Amino acid sequence: MMETTDSVEHPPTLLDLQILRLLVESQGKIVGRDFLARQTGLQSASARRVDASLVSIRRWLGADSIVTVRRRGWMLSVTGHVAAIAFILQQVDIPQ
C-alpha cells in the first residue's frame, strides 16, 4: 500500500497505531469503544478520542476498511485487515 497524502500530512499518533493494532489482532471480531479505550489506557471520559482515531484510520486505509456495527463497535473488513498490516509495517522504522 502506498503512503497516502493524508498520512504524510497527518501522521498517525501512538493512539491511532494502538487502536489499529487492536483491530488487526481482533480480526473477524467486533470491538467496542469501551474495549478500545480500556486497552489503550484512555479514561472513560475521553473515550470519544477513539472515534477521532477511527476517522483518521479510515482516511489512511480507505472508507471501507472499517465496518461499523451499529451499537456494538467496529471491525476491519478483509481488505482493511490487509491494508492495516501494510500500513503498520510502513510506520516501523527499519534501519538499513
PDB file of C-alpha atoms in Angstrom:
ATOM      1  CA  MET A   1       0.000   0.000   0.000  1.00  0.00           C
ATOM      2  CA  MET A   2       1.299   3.420  -0.935  1.00  0.00           C
ATOM      3  CA  GLU A   3       1.531   6.094   1.698  1.00  0.00           C
ATOM      4  CA  THR A   4      -1.372   8.482   1.187  1.00  0.00           C
ATOM      5  CA  THR A   5      -1.056  12.237   1.160  1.00  0.00           C
ATOM      6  CA  ASP A   6      -3.195  12.334   4.304  1.00  0.00           C
ATOM      7  CA  SER A   7      -0.870  10.026   6.232  1.00  0.00           C
ATOM      8  CA  VAL A   8       2.036  12.294   5.300  1.00  0.00           C
ATOM      9  CA  GLU A   9       0.199  15.474   6.298  1.00  0.00           C
ATOM     10  CA  HIS A  10      -1.317  13.885   9.406  1.00  0.00           C
ATOM     11  CA  PRO A  11       0.998  11.129  10.643  1.00  0.00           C
ATOM     12  CA  PRO A  12      -0.526   8.531  12.963  1.00  0.00           C
ATOM     13  CA  THR A  13      -0.339   9.100  16.692  1.00  0.00           C
ATOM     14  CA  LEU A  14       0.584   6.379  19.151  1.00  0.00           C
ATOM     15  CA  LEU A  15      -3.128   6.066  19.985  1.00  0.00           C
ATOM     16  CA  ASP A  16      -4.010   5.612  16.291  1.00  0.00           C
ATOM     17  CA  LEU A  17      -1.458   2.831  15.944  1.00  0.00           C
ATOM     18  CA  GLN A  18      -2.586   1.151  19.183  1.00  0.00           C
ATOM     19  CA  ILE A  19      -6.209   1.136  18.006  1.00  0.00           C
ATOM     20  CA  LEU A  20      -5.204  -0.144  14.585  1.00  0.00           C
ATOM     21  CA  ARG A  21      -3.146  -2.930  16.197  1.00  0.00           C
ATOM     22  CA  LEU A  22      -6.130  -3.935  18.356  1.00  0.00           C
ATOM     23  CA  LEU A  23      -8.375  -4.052  15.292  1.00  0.00           C
ATOM     24  CA  VAL A  24      -5.837  -6.222  13.455  1.00  0.00           C
ATOM     25  CA  GLU A  25      -5.482  -8.567  16.441  1.00  0.00           C
ATOM     26  CA  SER A  26      -9.285  -8.827  16.688  1.00  0.00           C
ATOM     27  CA  GLN A  27      -9.714  -9.912  13.075  1.00  0.00           C
ATOM     28  CA  GLY A  28     -13.288 -11.048  12.461  1.00  0.00           C
ATOM     29  CA  LYS A  29     -14.481  -9.780  15.848  1.00  0.00           C
ATOM     30  CA  ILE A  30     -16.400  -6.650  16.716  1.00  0.00           C
ATOM     31  CA  VAL A  31     -14.605  -4.379  19.174  1.00  0.00           C
ATOM     32  CA  GLY A  32     -16.404  -1.652  21.081  1.00  0.00           C
ATOM     33  CA  ARG A  33     -15.378   1.830  22.127  1.00  0.00           C
ATOM     34  CA  ASP A  34     -15.050   0.851  25.795  1.00  0.00           C
ATOM     35  CA  PHE A  35     -12.766  -2.080  24.951  1.00  0.00           C
ATOM     36  CA  LEU A  36     -10.549   0.079  22.737  1.00  0.00           C
ATOM     37  CA  ALA A  37     -10.440   2.860  25.339  1.00  0.00           C
ATOM     38  CA  ARG A  38      -9.574   0.421  28.139  1.00  0.00           C
ATOM     39  CA  GLN A  39      -6.883  -1.350  26.131  1.00  0.00           C
ATOM     40  CA  THR A  40      -5.248   1.937  25.118  1.00  0.00           C
ATOM     41  CA  GLY A  41      -5.350   3.417  28.622  1.00  0.00           C
ATOM     42  CA  LEU A  42      -7.902   6.135  27.906  1.00  0.00           C
ATOM     43  CA  GLN A  43     -10.159   7.267  30.704  1.00  0.00           C
ATOM     44  CA  SER A  44     -13.852   6.705  30.023  1.00  0.00           C
ATOM     45  CA  ALA A  45     -14.410  10.472  29.837  1.00  0.00           C
ATOM     46  CA  SER A  46     -12.077  10.706  26.860  1.00  0.00           C
ATOM     47  CA  ALA A  47     -13.229   7.549  25.106  1.00  0.00           C
ATOM     48  CA  ARG A  48     -14.524   9.685  22.209  1.00  0.00           C
ATOM     49  CA  ARG A  49     -10.869  10.072  21.232  1.00  0.00           C
ATOM     50  CA  VAL A  50     -11.269   6.522  19.902  1.00  0.00           C
ATOM     51  CA  ASP A  51     -13.759   7.888  17.364  1.00  0.00           C
ATOM     52  CA  ALA A  52     -11.287  10.512  16.185  1.00  0.00           C
ATOM     53  CA  SER A  53      -8.628   7.847  15.689  1.00  0.00           C
ATOM     54  CA  LEU A  54     -11.051   5.696  13.697  1.00  0.00           C
ATOM     55  CA  VAL A  55     -11.750   8.664  11.405  1.00  0.00           C
ATOM     56  CA  SER A  56      -8.013   9.054  10.806  1.00  0.00           C
ATOM     57  CA  ILE A  57      -7.550   5.331  10.201  1.00  0.00           C
ATOM     58  CA  ARG A  58     -10.366   5.373   7.643  1.00  0.00           C
ATOM     59  CA  ARG A  59      -8.649   8.251   5.848  1.00  0.00           C
ATOM     60  CA  TRP A  60      -5.388   6.300   5.627  1.00  0.00           C
ATOM     61  CA  LEU A  61      -6.821   2.885   4.748  1.00  0.00           C
ATOM     62  CA  GLY A  62      -9.994   3.829   2.886  1.00  0.00           C
ATOM     63  CA  ALA A  63     -13.588   4.364   3.956  1.00  0.00           C
ATOM     64  CA  ASP A  64     -14.499   0.683   3.515  1.00  0.00           C
ATOM     65  CA  SER A  65     -11.596  -0.561   5.640  1.00  0.00           C
ATOM     66  CA  ILE A  66     -13.535  -0.374   8.914  1.00  0.00           C
ATOM     67  CA  VAL A  67     -17.038  -1.801   9.221  1.00  0.00           C
ATOM     68  CA  THR A  68     -19.311  -0.104  11.752  1.00  0.00           C
ATOM     69  CA  VAL A  69     -21.650  -2.481  13.572  1.00  0.00           C
ATOM     70  CA  ARG A  70     -24.357  -0.263  14.963  1.00  0.00           C
ATOM     71  CA  ARG A  71     -24.465  -0.065  18.768  1.00  0.00           C
ATOM     72  CA  ARG A  72     -21.698  -2.662  19.082  1.00  0.00           C
ATOM     73  CA  GLY A  73     -18.469  -1.311  17.636  1.00  0.00           C
ATOM     74  CA  TRP A  74     -16.153  -1.773  14.675  1.00  0.00           C
ATOM     75  CA  MET A  75     -14.165  -4.394  12.855  1.00  0.00           C
ATOM     76  CA  LEU A  76     -11.762  -4.391   9.943  1.00  0.00           C
ATOM     77  CA  SER A  77     -13.027  -5.590   6.590  1.00  0.00           C
ATOM     78  CA  VAL A  78     -10.971  -8.275   4.856  1.00  0.00           C
ATOM     79  CA  THR A  79      -9.288  -5.701   2.613  1.00  0.00           C
ATOM     80  CA  GLY A  80      -8.984  -3.348   5.587  1.00  0.00           C
ATOM     81  CA  HIS A  81      -7.098  -6.017   7.504  1.00  0.00           C
ATOM     82  CA  VAL A  82      -4.552  -6.423   4.708  1.00  0.00           C
ATOM     83  CA  ALA A  83      -4.220  -2.643   4.304  1.00  0.00           C
ATOM     84  CA  ALA A  84      -3.827  -2.198   8.076  1.00  0.00           C
ATOM     85  CA  ILE A  85      -0.933  -4.644   8.268  1.00  0.00           C
ATOM     86  CA  ALA A  86       0.789  -2.919   5.336  1.00  0.00           C
ATOM     87  CA  PHE A  87       0.206   0.495   6.932  1.00  0.00           C
ATOM     88  CA  ILE A  88       1.620  -0.617  10.282  1.00  0.00           C
ATOM     89  CA  LEU A  89       4.689  -2.054   8.580  1.00  0.00           C
ATOM     90  CA  GLN A  90       5.235   1.274   6.796  1.00  0.00           C
ATOM     91  CA  GLN A  91       5.311   3.028  10.161  1.00  0.00           C
ATOM     92  CA  VAL A  92       8.090   0.810  11.511  1.00  0.00           C
ATOM     93  CA  ASP A  93      11.477   2.403  11.039  1.00  0.00           C
ATOM     94  CA  ILE A  94      13.725  -0.409   9.910  1.00  0.00           C
ATOM     95  CA  PRO A  95      17.425   0.593   9.781  1.00  0.00           C
ATOM     96  CA  GLN A  96      19.199  -0.403   6.581  1.00  0.00           C
TER      97      GLN A  96
END
